[in-house]
Structures are given as structure tokens and as C-alpha cells.
Short mmCIF file of C-alpha atoms in Angstrom, two decimals:
data_model
loop_
_atom_site.label_atom_id
_atom_site.label_comp_id
_atom_site.label_asym_id
_atom_site.label_seq_id
_atom_site.Cartn_x
_atom_site.Cartn_y
_atom_site.Cartn_z
CA UNK A 1 0.13 -0.24 0.36
CA UNK A 2 1.09 3.52 -0.26
CA UNK A 3 3.51 5.18 2.35
CA UNK A 4 1.48 8.31 2.50
CA UNK A 5 3.17 10.43 -0.16
CA UNK A 6 1.05 9.69 -3.00
CA UNK A 7 -2.38 11.28 -4.02
CA UNK A 8 -3.78 9.49 -5.84
CA UNK A 9 -7.14 10.50 -6.79
CA UNK A 10 -10.65 9.65 -9.47
CA UNK A 11 -13.39 11.48 -10.37
CA UNK A 12 -16.99 8.43 -10.51
CA UNK A 13 -16.63 7.05 -13.73
CA UNK A 14 -19.67 8.98 -16.43
CA UNK A 15 -22.18 6.55 -17.74
CA UNK A 16 -22.57 6.94 -21.18
CA UNK A 17 -26.14 6.50 -21.79
CA UNK A 18 -25.92 10.41 -22.25
CA UNK A 19 -23.43 13.37 -23.40
CA UNK A 20 -21.95 14.84 -20.29
CA UNK A 21 -23.42 18.42 -19.27
CA UNK A 22 -21.69 21.00 -16.86
CA UNK A 23 -22.73 18.73 -14.18
CA UNK A 24 -20.15 16.21 -15.02
CA UNK A 25 -17.59 18.90 -16.07
CA UNK A 26 -18.13 20.29 -12.25
CA UNK A 27 -16.61 17.27 -10.92
CA UNK A 28 -13.68 16.98 -13.58
CA UNK A 29 -12.64 20.13 -12.93
CA UNK A 30 -12.96 20.07 -9.07
CA UNK A 31 -10.95 16.64 -8.94
CA UNK A 32 -8.08 18.16 -11.80
CA UNK A 33 -7.62 21.15 -9.77
CA UNK A 34 -6.70 19.37 -6.97
CA UNK A 35 -4.76 16.59 -8.20
CA UNK A 36 -2.21 20.45 -10.26
CA UNK A 37 -2.03 21.21 -7.20
CA UNK A 38 -0.40 18.34 -5.19
CA UNK A 39 1.51 18.01 -8.83
CA UNK A 40 3.03 21.64 -8.08
CA UNK A 41 3.85 20.45 -4.21
CA UNK A 42 5.19 17.97 -5.68
CA UNK A 43 3.57 15.06 -4.09
CA UNK A 44 3.52 11.82 -6.52
CA UNK A 45 0.44 12.73 -8.35
CA UNK A 46 -2.12 10.33 -10.26
CA UNK A 47 -5.67 11.53 -12.17
CA UNK A 48 -8.13 9.15 -13.52
CA UNK A 49 -11.44 9.24 -14.57
CA UNK A 50 -13.79 7.45 -17.38
CA UNK A 51 -16.36 5.79 -18.48
CA UNK A 52 -18.64 3.01 -17.13
CA UNK A 53 -20.60 1.95 -19.83
CA UNK A 54 -22.07 -1.73 -18.54
CA UNK A 55 -26.01 -2.68 -17.40
CA UNK A 56 -29.70 -2.51 -18.46
CA UNK A 57 -29.31 1.86 -18.44
CA UNK A 58 -26.97 1.74 -21.26
CA UNK A 59 -27.99 -1.87 -23.20
CA UNK A 60 -32.16 0.11 -23.20
CA UNK A 61 -30.06 3.92 -24.73
CA UNK A 62 -28.19 1.34 -27.32
CA UNK A 63 -31.36 -0.38 -28.44
CA UNK A 64 -33.41 2.91 -28.52
CA UNK A 65 -30.76 3.90 -31.23
CA UNK A 66 -30.33 1.52 -32.78
CA UNK A 67 -26.92 -0.41 -31.91
CA UNK A 68 -25.54 -2.51 -29.88
CA UNK A 69 -24.59 -1.93 -26.57
CA UNK A 70 -20.14 -1.27 -27.46
CA UNK A 71 -20.79 0.31 -30.30
CA UNK A 72 -22.65 3.04 -28.46
CA UNK A 73 -20.15 3.00 -25.97
CA UNK A 74 -18.35 3.53 -28.16
CA UNK A 75 -19.62 6.75 -30.10
CA UNK A 76 -19.89 8.50 -26.76
CA UNK A 77 -16.44 7.79 -25.78
CA UNK A 78 -14.82 9.42 -28.61
CA UNK A 79 -17.14 11.93 -29.37
CA UNK A 80 -18.20 13.59 -25.90
CA UNK A 81 -16.40 12.03 -22.79
CA UNK A 82 -13.05 12.46 -24.61
CA UNK A 83 -13.70 15.35 -25.69
CA UNK A 84 -15.02 16.77 -22.49
CA UNK A 85 -11.26 17.05 -21.29
CA UNK A 86 -9.83 18.80 -23.77
CA UNK A 87 -13.25 21.48 -23.61
CA UNK A 88 -12.40 22.22 -19.98
CA UNK A 89 -8.76 21.49 -19.60
CA UNK A 90 -8.42 18.26 -17.25
CA UNK A 91 -4.98 16.99 -16.97
CA UNK A 92 -6.03 13.17 -16.25
CA UNK A 93 -3.29 10.77 -16.19
CA UNK A 94 -5.79 7.33 -17.07
CA UNK A 95 -9.32 7.15 -18.69
CA UNK A 96 -10.35 3.78 -17.81
CA UNK A 97 -13.97 2.30 -19.46
CA UNK A 98 -15.25 -0.62 -18.32
CA UNK A 99 -14.70 -2.78 -20.98
CA UNK A 100 -11.34 -2.15 -20.96
CA UNK A 101 -9.47 -5.78 -21.01
CA UNK A 102 -7.76 -4.69 -17.58
CA UNK A 103 -11.11 -3.98 -16.22
CA UNK A 104 -12.75 -7.14 -17.13
CA UNK A 105 -10.32 -9.18 -15.89
CA UNK A 106 -9.66 -8.33 -12.51
CA UNK A 107 -13.62 -7.85 -11.75
CA UNK A 108 -13.62 -10.87 -12.28
CA UNK A 109 -10.81 -12.37 -10.81
CA UNK A 110 -11.92 -9.55 -7.75
CA UNK A 111 -15.56 -11.85 -7.72
CA UNK A 112 -13.74 -15.07 -7.45
CA UNK A 113 -11.46 -14.84 -4.58
CA UNK A 114 -14.93 -13.53 -3.00
CA UNK A 115 -16.47 -16.13 -4.02
CA UNK A 116 -13.56 -18.44 -2.45
CA UNK A 117 -13.35 -16.49 0.77
CA UNK A 118 -16.95 -16.92 1.17
CA UNK A 119 -18.54 -13.62 0.56
CA UNK A 120 -20.96 -14.11 -1.73
CA UNK A 121 -23.84 -16.92 -1.59
CA UNK A 122 -27.05 -17.36 -3.75
CA UNK A 123 -30.47 -16.50 -2.99
CA UNK A 124 -33.71 -14.48 -4.42
CA UNK A 125 -34.31 -11.32 -4.24
CA UNK A 126 -37.57 -8.96 -4.92
CA UNK A 127 -37.75 -5.35 -4.69
CA UNK A 128 -38.19 -2.21 -6.58
CA UNK A 129 -35.64 -0.55 -9.12
CA UNK A 130 -34.57 2.27 -10.69
CA UNK A 131 -32.70 1.94 -14.19
CA UNK A 132 -31.94 5.11 -13.56
CA UNK A 133 -29.88 4.42 -10.50
CA UNK A 134 -28.47 0.89 -11.55
CA UNK A 135 -30.29 0.10 -7.48
CA UNK A 136 -32.15 -0.91 -5.86
CA UNK A 137 -34.63 1.36 -4.01
CA UNK A 138 -36.35 1.17 -0.47
CA UNK A 139 -40.01 2.80 -0.03
CA UNK A 140 -38.04 6.13 1.19
CA UNK A 141 -35.88 6.61 -1.71
CA UNK A 142 -39.17 6.64 -3.52
CA UNK A 143 -42.33 8.81 -4.08
CA UNK A 144 -45.70 8.65 -5.35
CA UNK A 145 -45.33 10.52 -9.15
CA UNK A 146 -47.19 12.61 -11.13
CA UNK A 147 -49.32 14.18 -14.26
CA UNK A 148 -48.07 11.29 -16.84
CA UNK A 149 -46.21 8.97 -13.23
CA UNK A 150 -49.58 9.10 -11.29
CA UNK A 151 -50.19 6.26 -9.54
CA UNK A 152 -46.63 5.29 -9.98
CA UNK A 153 -44.12 4.86 -7.24
CA UNK A 154 -41.09 7.33 -8.80
CA UNK A 155 -37.41 7.57 -8.07
CA UNK A 156 -36.47 10.55 -5.93
CA UNK A 157 -33.51 11.76 -7.38
CA UNK A 158 -34.77 10.45 -11.48
CA UNK A 159 -38.61 11.05 -11.34
CA UNK A 160 -39.43 8.29 -13.15
CA UNK A 161 -41.18 5.07 -12.22
CA UNK A 162 -39.39 2.42 -10.89
CA UNK A 163 -39.63 -1.43 -11.80
CA UNK A 164 -40.80 -4.22 -9.28
CA UNK A 165 -37.88 -7.27 -9.83
CA UNK A 166 -37.92 -10.95 -8.67
CA UNK A 167 -35.02 -12.84 -9.43
CA UNK A 168 -32.52 -15.09 -8.40
CA UNK A 169 -29.37 -13.86 -8.15
CA UNK A 170 -25.77 -14.21 -5.74
CA UNK A 171 -25.58 -11.97 -3.26
CA UNK A 172 -22.40 -10.16 -0.76
CA UNK A 173 -23.00 -10.72 2.20
CA UNK A 174 -22.46 -6.70 3.47
CA UNK A 175 -24.72 -7.04 5.93
CA UNK A 176 -20.99 -8.52 8.26
CA UNK A 177 -19.74 -5.42 7.92
CA UNK A 178 -22.21 -3.06 9.38
CA UNK A 179 -19.97 -2.54 12.37
CA UNK A 180 -16.98 -2.26 10.80
CA UNK A 181 -18.01 0.08 8.45
CA UNK A 182 -19.03 2.48 11.87
CA UNK A 183 -16.13 1.94 13.07
CA UNK A 184 -14.07 3.03 10.10
CA UNK A 185 -16.46 6.32 10.40
CA UNK A 186 -15.68 6.68 14.04
CA UNK A 187 -11.84 6.05 14.35
CA UNK A 188 -11.16 8.41 10.95
CA UNK A 189 -14.07 11.31 11.34
CA UNK A 190 -12.33 12.45 7.74
CA UNK A 191 -13.01 9.26 5.81
CA UNK A 192 -16.43 10.33 4.77
CA UNK A 193 -16.93 14.28 3.86
CA UNK A 194 -18.41 17.00 3.64
CA UNK A 195 -19.88 16.93 7.18
CA UNK A 196 -23.57 16.87 5.81
CA UNK A 197 -22.87 13.62 3.79
CA UNK A 198 -20.72 11.39 6.84
CA UNK A 199 -24.20 12.09 8.83
CA UNK A 200 -26.29 11.28 6.24
CA UNK A 201 -23.78 8.29 5.64
CA UNK A 202 -23.45 6.54 9.24
CA UNK A 203 -27.42 7.41 9.83
CA UNK A 204 -28.43 4.70 6.72
CA UNK A 205 -25.34 2.30 8.14
CA UNK A 206 -26.99 2.45 11.94
CA UNK A 207 -30.07 1.31 10.04
CA UNK A 208 -28.69 -2.47 9.63
CA UNK A 209 -26.97 -2.94 6.53
CA UNK A 210 -28.69 -5.87 3.78
CA UNK A 211 -26.41 -8.41 2.07
CA UNK A 212 -26.37 -7.28 -1.34
CA UNK A 213 -27.56 -8.40 -5.21
CA UNK A 214 -24.05 -8.39 -6.82
CA UNK A 215 -25.35 -10.83 -10.22
CA UNK A 216 -28.16 -9.95 -12.92
CA UNK A 217 -30.00 -12.43 -15.28
CA UNK A 218 -32.12 -10.52 -17.35
CA UNK A 219 -29.89 -9.02 -19.03
CA UNK A 220 -26.32 -9.74 -20.46
CA UNK A 221 -24.46 -6.90 -20.86
CA UNK A 222 -22.12 -6.67 -17.72
CA UNK A 223 -19.37 -8.67 -17.23
CA UNK A 224 -19.90 -12.39 -17.06
CA UNK A 225 -19.58 -13.83 -13.13
CA UNK A 226 -16.58 -16.13 -13.88
CA UNK A 227 -18.07 -19.03 -11.86
CA UNK A 228 -21.59 -18.91 -13.50
CA UNK A 229 -21.82 -16.93 -16.68
CA UNK A 230 -25.42 -17.00 -16.99
CA UNK A 231 -25.06 -14.00 -14.84
CA UNK A 232 -23.34 -10.82 -15.07
CA UNK A 233 -22.13 -8.33 -12.66
CA UNK A 234 -24.17 -6.23 -11.40
CA UNK A 235 -23.00 -2.52 -12.69
CA UNK A 236 -22.44 -0.63 -9.51
CA UNK A 237 -19.70 -3.74 -8.25
CA UNK A 238 -18.50 -4.04 -11.01
CA UNK A 239 -17.75 -0.12 -12.15
CA UNK A 240 -16.71 0.40 -8.42
CA UNK A 241 -13.76 -1.88 -8.66
CA UNK A 242 -12.16 0.40 -11.60
CA UNK A 243 -10.94 2.58 -9.06
CA UNK A 244 -8.30 -0.75 -8.48
CA UNK A 245 -8.37 -1.99 -11.89
CA UNK A 246 -6.45 1.35 -13.35
CA UNK A 247 -4.56 1.32 -10.45
CA UNK A 248 -2.67 -1.71 -10.98
CA UNK A 249 -4.87 -4.55 -9.10
CA UNK A 250 -4.06 -7.34 -10.38
CA UNK A 251 -2.00 -7.43 -12.77
CA UNK A 252 0.19 -4.36 -11.23
CA UNK A 253 1.15 -4.82 -7.54
CA UNK A 254 4.29 -2.76 -7.50
CA UNK A 255 2.01 0.50 -8.76
CA UNK A 256 -1.26 -0.64 -7.02
CA UNK A 257 1.04 0.12 -3.77
CA UNK A 258 2.43 3.12 -4.96
CA UNK A 259 -0.98 4.80 -5.68
CA UNK A 260 -4.10 2.72 -3.81
CA UNK A 261 -5.23 3.98 -1.12
CA UNK A 262 -7.44 6.66 -3.37
CA UNK A 263 -9.60 10.01 -2.51
CA UNK A 264 -12.65 10.17 -4.83
CA UNK A 265 -14.72 12.91 -5.83
CA UNK A 266 -17.95 11.80 -6.32
CA UNK A 267 -21.26 13.87 -6.00
CA UNK A 268 -23.32 13.09 -2.98
CA UNK A 269 -26.13 11.04 -4.56
CA UNK A 270 -23.72 8.04 -5.18
CA UNK A 271 -21.64 8.62 -1.80
CA UNK A 272 -23.39 5.74 -0.53
CA UNK A 273 -22.15 3.56 -3.00
CA UNK A 274 -18.55 5.15 -2.23
CA UNK A 275 -18.20 5.61 1.04
CA UNK A 276 -20.65 1.96 2.25
CA UNK A 277 -20.14 -0.60 -0.34
CA UNK A 278 -16.92 -0.12 -1.64
CA UNK A 279 -14.94 -0.50 1.94
CA UNK A 280 -16.87 -3.13 2.13
CA UNK A 281 -16.25 -4.91 -0.37
CA UNK A 282 -12.28 -3.96 0.10
CA UNK A 283 -12.32 -4.93 3.45
CA UNK A 284 -13.77 -8.36 2.60
CA UNK A 285 -10.84 -8.57 -0.29
CA UNK A 286 -8.69 -7.83 2.05
CA UNK A 287 -7.93 -4.53 1.11
CA UNK A 288 -7.53 -0.58 2.24
CA UNK A 289 -10.16 1.01 2.06
CA UNK A 290 -9.76 3.94 0.81
CA UNK A 291 -8.21 7.23 2.12
CA UNK A 292 -11.48 9.93 1.93
CA UNK A 293 -14.99 9.94 0.52
CA UNK A 294 -15.52 13.06 -0.44
CA UNK A 295 -19.37 13.35 -2.14
CA UNK A 296 -19.43 17.33 -3.61
CA UNK A 297 -23.03 19.08 -3.81
CA UNK A 298 -25.55 19.47 -6.73
CA UNK A 299 -25.31 21.69 -9.48
CA UNK A 300 -28.85 23.44 -9.73
CA UNK A 301 -30.44 25.37 -12.35
CA UNK A 302 -33.90 27.08 -11.99
CA UNK A 303 -33.73 25.46 -8.08
CA UNK A 304 -33.37 21.93 -10.02
CA UNK A 305 -30.51 19.54 -10.42
CA UNK A 306 -28.75 19.40 -13.75
CA UNK A 307 -30.31 16.60 -15.98
CA UNK A 308 -30.40 16.13 -19.60
CA UNK A 309 -34.02 14.53 -19.10
CA UNK A 310 -35.67 17.37 -17.03
CA UNK A 311 -33.68 19.57 -19.73
CA UNK A 312 -31.63 21.51 -17.82
CA UNK A 313 -28.57 20.53 -18.85
CA UNK A 314 -26.14 22.55 -20.53
CA UNK A 315 -23.25 20.94 -22.72
CA UNK A 316 -20.09 22.44 -20.95
CA UNK A 317 -19.14 24.17 -24.70
CA UNK A 318 -21.84 26.09 -24.55
CA UNK A 319 -19.88 28.62 -21.58
CA UNK A 320 -16.06 27.23 -23.24
CA UNK A 321 -16.97 28.60 -26.68
CA UNK A 322 -17.87 32.16 -25.49
CA UNK A 323 -15.69 32.61 -21.92
CA UNK A 324 -13.28 30.14 -22.90
CA UNK A 325 -12.01 27.62 -20.47
CA UNK A 326 -10.05 29.11 -17.84
CA UNK A 327 -13.66 30.80 -17.10
CA UNK A 328 -15.42 27.55 -16.55
CA UNK A 329 -12.75 26.48 -14.57
CA UNK A 330 -12.42 29.85 -12.30
CA UNK A 331 -16.04 30.16 -12.04
CA UNK A 332 -17.89 26.82 -11.32
CA UNK A 333 -14.63 26.30 -8.19
CA UNK A 334 -15.16 30.16 -6.86
CA UNK A 335 -19.06 30.89 -7.15
CA UNK A 336 -20.10 27.42 -5.40
CA UNK A 337 -18.51 26.88 -2.00
CA UNK A 338 -16.86 22.99 -2.42
CA UNK A 339 -19.27 20.38 -0.90
CA UNK A 340 -23.04 22.36 -0.96
CA UNK A 341 -25.21 22.98 -3.40
CA UNK A 342 -25.06 25.80 -5.59
CA UNK A 343 -26.83 27.64 -8.32
CA UNK A 344 -25.72 28.36 -11.52
CA UNK A 345 -26.93 31.47 -14.29
CA UNK A 346 -25.74 33.31 -16.72
CA UNK A 347 -25.76 36.40 -14.87
CA UNK A 348 -24.31 35.05 -12.28
CA UNK A 349 -20.77 33.86 -14.74
CA UNK A 350 -20.84 37.42 -16.60
CA UNK A 351 -21.17 39.62 -14.06
CA UNK A 352 -17.51 37.39 -12.29
CA UNK A 353 -16.08 37.39 -15.08
CA UNK A 354 -15.92 40.67 -15.79
CA UNK A 355 -15.49 41.59 -12.38
CA UNK A 356 -13.04 39.12 -10.61
CA UNK A 357 -11.48 37.92 -14.03
CA UNK A 358 -11.22 40.83 -16.22
CA UNK A 359 -10.90 43.47 -14.28
CA UNK A 360 -9.71 41.91 -10.94
CA UNK A 361 -7.36 39.19 -12.16
CA UNK A 362 -6.87 40.02 -16.19
CA UNK A 363 -6.51 43.87 -15.44
CA UNK A 364 -4.05 43.74 -12.82
CA UNK A 365 -1.60 41.42 -15.53
CA UNK A 366 -2.18 44.03 -17.98
CA UNK A 367 -1.58 46.69 -15.41
CA UNK A 368 1.50 45.39 -13.96
CA UNK A 369 3.49 44.37 -17.45
CA UNK A 370 2.37 47.87 -19.41
CA UNK A 371 4.04 50.18 -16.55
CA UNK A 372 7.23 47.89 -15.70
CA UNK A 373 7.62 48.89 -19.85
CA UNK A 374 6.45 51.78 -20.13
CA UNK A 375 8.45 53.35 -17.26
CA UNK A 376 11.51 51.14 -17.43
CA UNK A 377 11.87 49.67 -20.60
CA UNK A 378 10.49 46.41 -19.99
CA UNK A 379 13.26 45.60 -17.61
CA UNK A 380 12.51 44.51 -14.42
CA UNK A 381 13.45 46.47 -11.67
CA UNK A 382 15.93 45.71 -8.84
CA UNK A 383 13.78 46.51 -5.35
CA UNK A 384 15.85 49.73 -3.29
CA UNK A 385 16.12 48.47 0.74
CA UNK A 386 16.68 51.94 1.55
CA UNK A 387 12.90 52.79 -0.38
CA UNK A 388 10.87 49.99 1.00
CA UNK A 389 8.12 51.02 2.92
CA UNK A 390 5.62 48.61 5.41
CA UNK A 391 3.18 48.92 2.17
CA UNK A 392 6.10 46.50 0.78
CA UNK A 393 6.82 43.95 3.47
CA UNK A 394 3.12 43.59 3.71
CA UNK A 395 2.47 42.12 0.09
CA UNK A 396 5.43 40.18 0.86
CA UNK A 397 4.04 38.42 3.98
CA UNK A 398 0.70 38.48 2.38
CA UNK A 399 2.20 35.97 -0.24
CA UNK A 400 3.46 33.85 2.25
CA UNK A 401 0.11 34.05 3.85
CA UNK A 402 -2.69 32.94 0.97
CA UNK A 403 0.03 30.45 -0.23
CA UNK A 404 -0.24 29.12 3.27
CA UNK A 405 -3.75 29.35 3.40
CA UNK A 406 -4.55 28.42 0.21
CA UNK A 407 -2.63 25.03 0.76
CA UNK A 408 -4.02 24.34 3.75
CA UNK A 409 -7.65 24.75 2.30
CA UNK A 410 -6.72 22.20 -0.68
CA UNK A 411 -5.15 19.92 1.46
CA UNK A 412 -9.24 19.84 3.16
CA UNK A 413 -10.63 19.66 -0.33
CA UNK A 414 -11.67 23.33 0.32
CA UNK A 415 -11.04 24.32 -3.47
CA UNK A 416 -13.36 27.52 -3.07
CA UNK A 417 -11.63 28.43 -0.41
CA UNK A 418 -7.95 27.76 -1.63
CA UNK A 419 -8.86 30.76 -4.60
CA UNK A 420 -10.39 32.80 -2.05
CA UNK A 421 -7.51 32.81 0.30
CA UNK A 422 -5.56 33.33 -3.52
CA UNK A 423 -7.81 36.23 -4.57
CA UNK A 424 -6.58 37.75 -1.70
CA UNK A 425 -3.33 38.59 -3.17
CA UNK A 426 -5.16 39.70 -6.28
CA UNK A 427 -6.94 42.70 -4.66
CA UNK A 428 -4.48 43.51 -2.27
CA UNK A 429 -2.27 44.45 -4.75
CA UNK A 430 -4.73 45.62 -6.53
CA UNK A 431 -5.64 48.13 -3.84
CA UNK A 432 -1.53 48.69 -3.32
CA UNK A 433 -0.77 49.88 -7.14
CA UNK A 434 -3.46 52.11 -6.58
CA UNK A 435 -2.25 53.98 -3.41
CA UNK A 436 1.69 53.36 -4.56
CA UNK A 437 0.64 55.95 -7.77
CA UNK A 438 3.92 54.29 -9.94
CA UNK A 439 2.48 57.14 -12.91
CA UNK A 440 2.80 60.50 -10.03
CA UNK A 441 6.29 58.02 -9.46
CA UNK A 442 7.23 58.25 -12.70
CA UNK A 443 7.08 61.76 -13.37
CA UNK A 444 9.65 62.18 -10.51
CA UNK A 445 13.64 62.36 -10.98
CA UNK A 446 14.54 61.44 -7.40
CA UNK A 447 11.29 59.25 -6.61
CA UNK A 448 13.61 56.32 -8.97
CA UNK A 449 14.67 55.08 -5.76
CA UNK A 450 10.70 54.32 -4.81
CA UNK A 451 9.54 53.62 -8.45
CA UNK A 452 11.48 50.62 -8.79
CA UNK A 453 10.37 49.08 -5.29
CA UNK A 454 7.00 48.81 -5.75
CA UNK A 455 6.82 48.11 -9.77
CA UNK A 456 9.52 45.42 -8.40
CA UNK A 457 6.84 44.58 -5.89
CA UNK A 458 4.20 44.66 -8.22
CA UNK A 459 5.96 42.11 -10.00
CA UNK A 460 6.85 39.29 -7.41
CA UNK A 461 3.57 39.08 -6.11
CA UNK A 462 1.80 38.98 -9.39
CA UNK A 463 4.54 36.01 -10.32
CA UNK A 464 3.35 33.75 -6.98
CA UNK A 465 -0.36 34.61 -7.97
CA UNK A 466 0.75 33.26 -11.89
CA UNK A 467 2.11 29.97 -9.65
CA UNK A 468 -0.81 29.92 -7.69
CA UNK A 469 -3.56 30.25 -10.47
CA UNK A 470 -1.97 28.32 -12.75
CA UNK A 471 -4.18 24.69 -11.40
CA UNK A 472 -7.10 26.85 -11.72
CA UNK A 473 -6.84 29.35 -14.76
CA UNK A 474 -3.68 26.95 -16.37
CA UNK A 475 -4.25 28.70 -19.63
CA UNK A 476 -4.17 32.44 -18.75
CA UNK A 477 -0.66 31.56 -15.42
CA UNK A 478 0.84 29.85 -19.21
CA UNK A 479 0.97 33.27 -20.93
CA UNK A 480 1.27 35.32 -17.84
CA UNK A 481 4.50 33.29 -17.11
CA UNK A 482 6.23 33.96 -20.02
CA UNK A 483 4.95 37.59 -19.87
CA UNK A 484 6.96 37.75 -16.60
CA UNK A 485 10.12 35.52 -18.57
CA UNK A 486 9.23 32.77 -15.27
CA UNK A 487 11.66 29.90 -14.88
CA UNK A 488 10.83 26.62 -16.60
CA UNK A 489 7.12 26.27 -17.15
CA UNK A 490 4.71 27.65 -14.25
CA UNK A 491 3.08 24.32 -13.82
CA UNK A 492 6.92 23.00 -12.52
CA UNK A 493 7.12 25.20 -10.11
CA UNK A 494 7.09 24.27 -6.33
CA UNK A 495 3.76 25.35 -5.45
CA UNK A 496 3.75 25.65 -1.53
CA UNK A 497 6.79 28.08 -2.13
CA UNK A 498 5.52 30.31 -4.49
CA UNK A 499 7.08 32.89 -3.66
CA UNK A 500 10.58 31.80 -3.92
CA UNK A 501 9.14 31.99 -8.19
CA UNK A 502 12.21 33.58 -10.61
CA UNK A 503 11.60 35.28 -13.78
CA UNK A 504 14.39 36.58 -16.15
CA UNK A 505 15.15 40.13 -16.44
CA UNK A 506 12.66 41.71 -18.77
CA UNK A 507 9.09 41.21 -18.89
CA UNK A 508 7.25 40.61 -22.39
CA UNK A 509 3.78 41.50 -24.47
CA UNK A 510 0.50 40.34 -22.39
CA UNK A 511 -2.43 40.04 -25.06
CA UNK A 512 -5.38 40.62 -22.79
CA UNK A 513 -5.86 37.29 -20.44
CA UNK A 514 -10.14 37.54 -19.93
CA UNK A 515 -10.85 40.09 -22.69
CA UNK A 516 -14.19 41.81 -22.86
CA UNK A 517 -17.34 39.97 -24.71
CA UNK A 518 -20.58 41.41 -25.33
CA UNK A 519 -22.88 38.96 -23.87
CA UNK A 520 -26.06 38.92 -25.46
CA UNK A 521 -29.37 40.11 -23.37
CA UNK A 522 -31.69 38.56 -25.58
#
């Protein structure tokens, strides 16, 4: 197992029954910012994402589109899911598909080991099944349908009727792990976060766990149960194992030992699978449980969870085509407290783009580069010790304080808070320039030392910002790093000591990082 120096982070693997919307992209960006930060911190980082391609939902969608499930999955992955990663600038190290041989073979290996150890048995089950969730539901998870579904029980998440199924399946003895899971939650209070999700999980397990049906006979799109090929593996049991099979489980023990355990970033609606079923599976196999499961909130549009079926799904490119990938990444990480639900609106996106990115950070960068060019011929002046003031020292102190505070927030997965701490330096630098008035100093030859010190302080603060914001706005950071003649690549700069960055003797021209956008108000 990992010695603790690695940082293995995952998103859920997403169903390929439809194209991505901004809810999927939100999860991807959050995990990506965390991965980029840890890479820049020098941690052994591995970032996994991918697609979930088995199960009844995929089979039905493919059939409705006149394709085999594999043809449908191939099409969606190639045309939608992998292009999404480029659209929002995701730096994943691996992309796993549950139809990959490395996954299918080692799911069977894992299952066989549990069967041989006595954790799997045959039995009958009857219950309400939601195809959208690919899960049997308790009555508390259902509600009375309205409109066209009046008189039927519907899933609270999907608002669609559930099906009453009765099957003879293989079962996993999950009930054996009720107390071990409760002990886990108590001994590691941060295992499930945020607190609201943790409390819900603990209460669910305290009610007692039932054994889990882990195979299906009514359809054949899935991984075959190794000792009985008339059954396919339950899609969630199959899907959860992606985190292990991608990390080398069953075929690359050295890699698995280096990476495992993982930090899982998931939507709160699937936290139960990751914080209950998944650790129980791992315990049964004698493997270490995940490092952490973080169930973030939902993106809401018009007060409802993002959903293609409810026509509230917004494609990421609808935003990036106008505002760019950096603005997409910044907005969703800054505007929404990670871990809580958050509402998206075009008005808020446009306002934040203009106020925070264009006028705040972008204008700061343009002003500093322009002033060094105008007042010092493009050469970055050295600070003059005798001209230093408390205002200059305060900026240097803020560089260190913001770096430390942001890193501490990242350790708690509080991405929004990390950006807020960095933005304190943006605001302070803007205020510093306004108060120091370098345009006035430049007119007085006797203030040459003071002007040099102000410009040096501004450039240094801007470079620190560039390093700190690289995980969030990588495209803008790379452009600004070039303009500052930063040493090497900005992505290679040690982020936990961002204020120690070094650059060349001159600044280079800089195009607007966040150009003005005219948004059609009609």
C-alpha cells in the first residue's frame, strides 16, 4: 500500500447513456484542480477519470438508438466524453473504460476471490429497481408520481417510475460489515466528507445493512460472473472496482502499492455507493479502504439538479465557446462552496467574469506588465532596500500567507476557499498599485528608487499569483508566466513555496488574459 506520499484522486466514471453536461464537468474540474495543485507541490500524483459502460440503462439506450451497447459506448466516448477533457483542460493521467480488458479480467479476479472466501452466496430478491440509478430502492427513496406517472412509485432522484423485479441472484454478504463500517467512520471522522454527507451515511449504516444483490440474469450486457456465465456482474459492483483495476489491481502490484488508497470525488447522490458498498468490498478482499470519499453538492439550474432528462442539462461548450475554459474552471470552483449545492446562472457567470477575471486579475496583469514596459523599458528593476516601506513588506507577507492558507484549504478539499485566499493577494495588489501611484512616481526623477521598488514588488506579487492560480486557470497562467519570463514551466513551480519563483530580467508583451465579452441580453 501507499506510504502516504502519493496522491491518487478519482472522479466517478460516468454513464455513457448520454452526453456530458456541466454537472459532470464540475466534478472533473474540481478533481483536476486538486491534482494539479498536488503535482505542483511535488507529490506523486495520479488522476483517474473514465466511463461506465455496462448495465441495463446503457443497454436500453443503445437499443433505442439502433446500436449494440459497445457501438454506442464507443461512439459516446469518442465524440463526447474524451473531448470533454480537452474542452475544460483536464490533466488526467489515465482514462478507464469498464469495457477495457484490464478492467473486466480483474473484476472477475476480485469477484472470484470473494466467492472463494465465502462472501458470496445465491438467493432470491424482490424489490423496486430504478434503472436510472441502477439500484434497488427502499420505500423511503421513492415517492408518488404526478402527471403522466400518477399512481406509480417514482425514484426521488430521477422522478421516473421504478420497476418491481424478482430475481435469483448472487449476493454479497454486506451485512457482515455493518459494525466494521461504523468503526471506520468513528475512527476516521474525515473518511466521508463533508459533514452533512458523513452524517447521512452513518445514520444509514446504523439502521443495519442488508446483503447486496451483485448479479443479474435478465440481461447480458455486463461482465460475466466467472463461475456462472448465465449471470452478469451488477453494474455498481463492476464500476466501483475501476479505481482498483486502473491502479494495477491484479496485474501490476508495484503500481497498486504505490498509488492505493485513493481520494474519491463524487456527487453526493452516489456517496452511499462509495462510502458503504465500496469499503465493504475492499474489507472483504483484505484491501485497504479508500483514503477519503468526498460527496460534493449538486449544480442546480432553476432550483433543480442538473439533468438532461429534465432539460436542465447545459453542455460545457455552451460556456467555453464564449468565455473560455479558464473562466469555466474559475467560475465553478469560486462561485460554489465545494461540498454544498450551488445554483448556476448566466448572469452570475458573466458578472464574475467581468469583475473578478477581466477587471480583477486580468487587468492587474496587464497594468503591471505595461508599467514595467513604459516606466522601465521592459526591464524588471530590483527593489532598493532604502526605499522599502511597510506597504511593500505587507505584499510580501501576503504572498506567504495566501500560499500557506490556500494549501491548507486544498488539504481539506476546500477548493473554493483556496481560491478565495489567493484572491486576497489579487485584491491587495490592485489596492497597492492604486495607493502607490507609480504613474505619479515616474514623473519625479527623485522617486526613481521608490518607483523601482514598487514595480519590483508588483511583478513579484504577480508571479506568485501566477504560480498559485496555475491549477485553476492554466491557460492564462501559462501566458502570464511567459510574459514574466518565468523560469521553466509554471506547472513545474513548487506551489507550496510559490513566493520563491524566479524569472528573467525582462517582461514581454501580454495580450488580454480575459478579453471583454459582449453578452447578448436578448
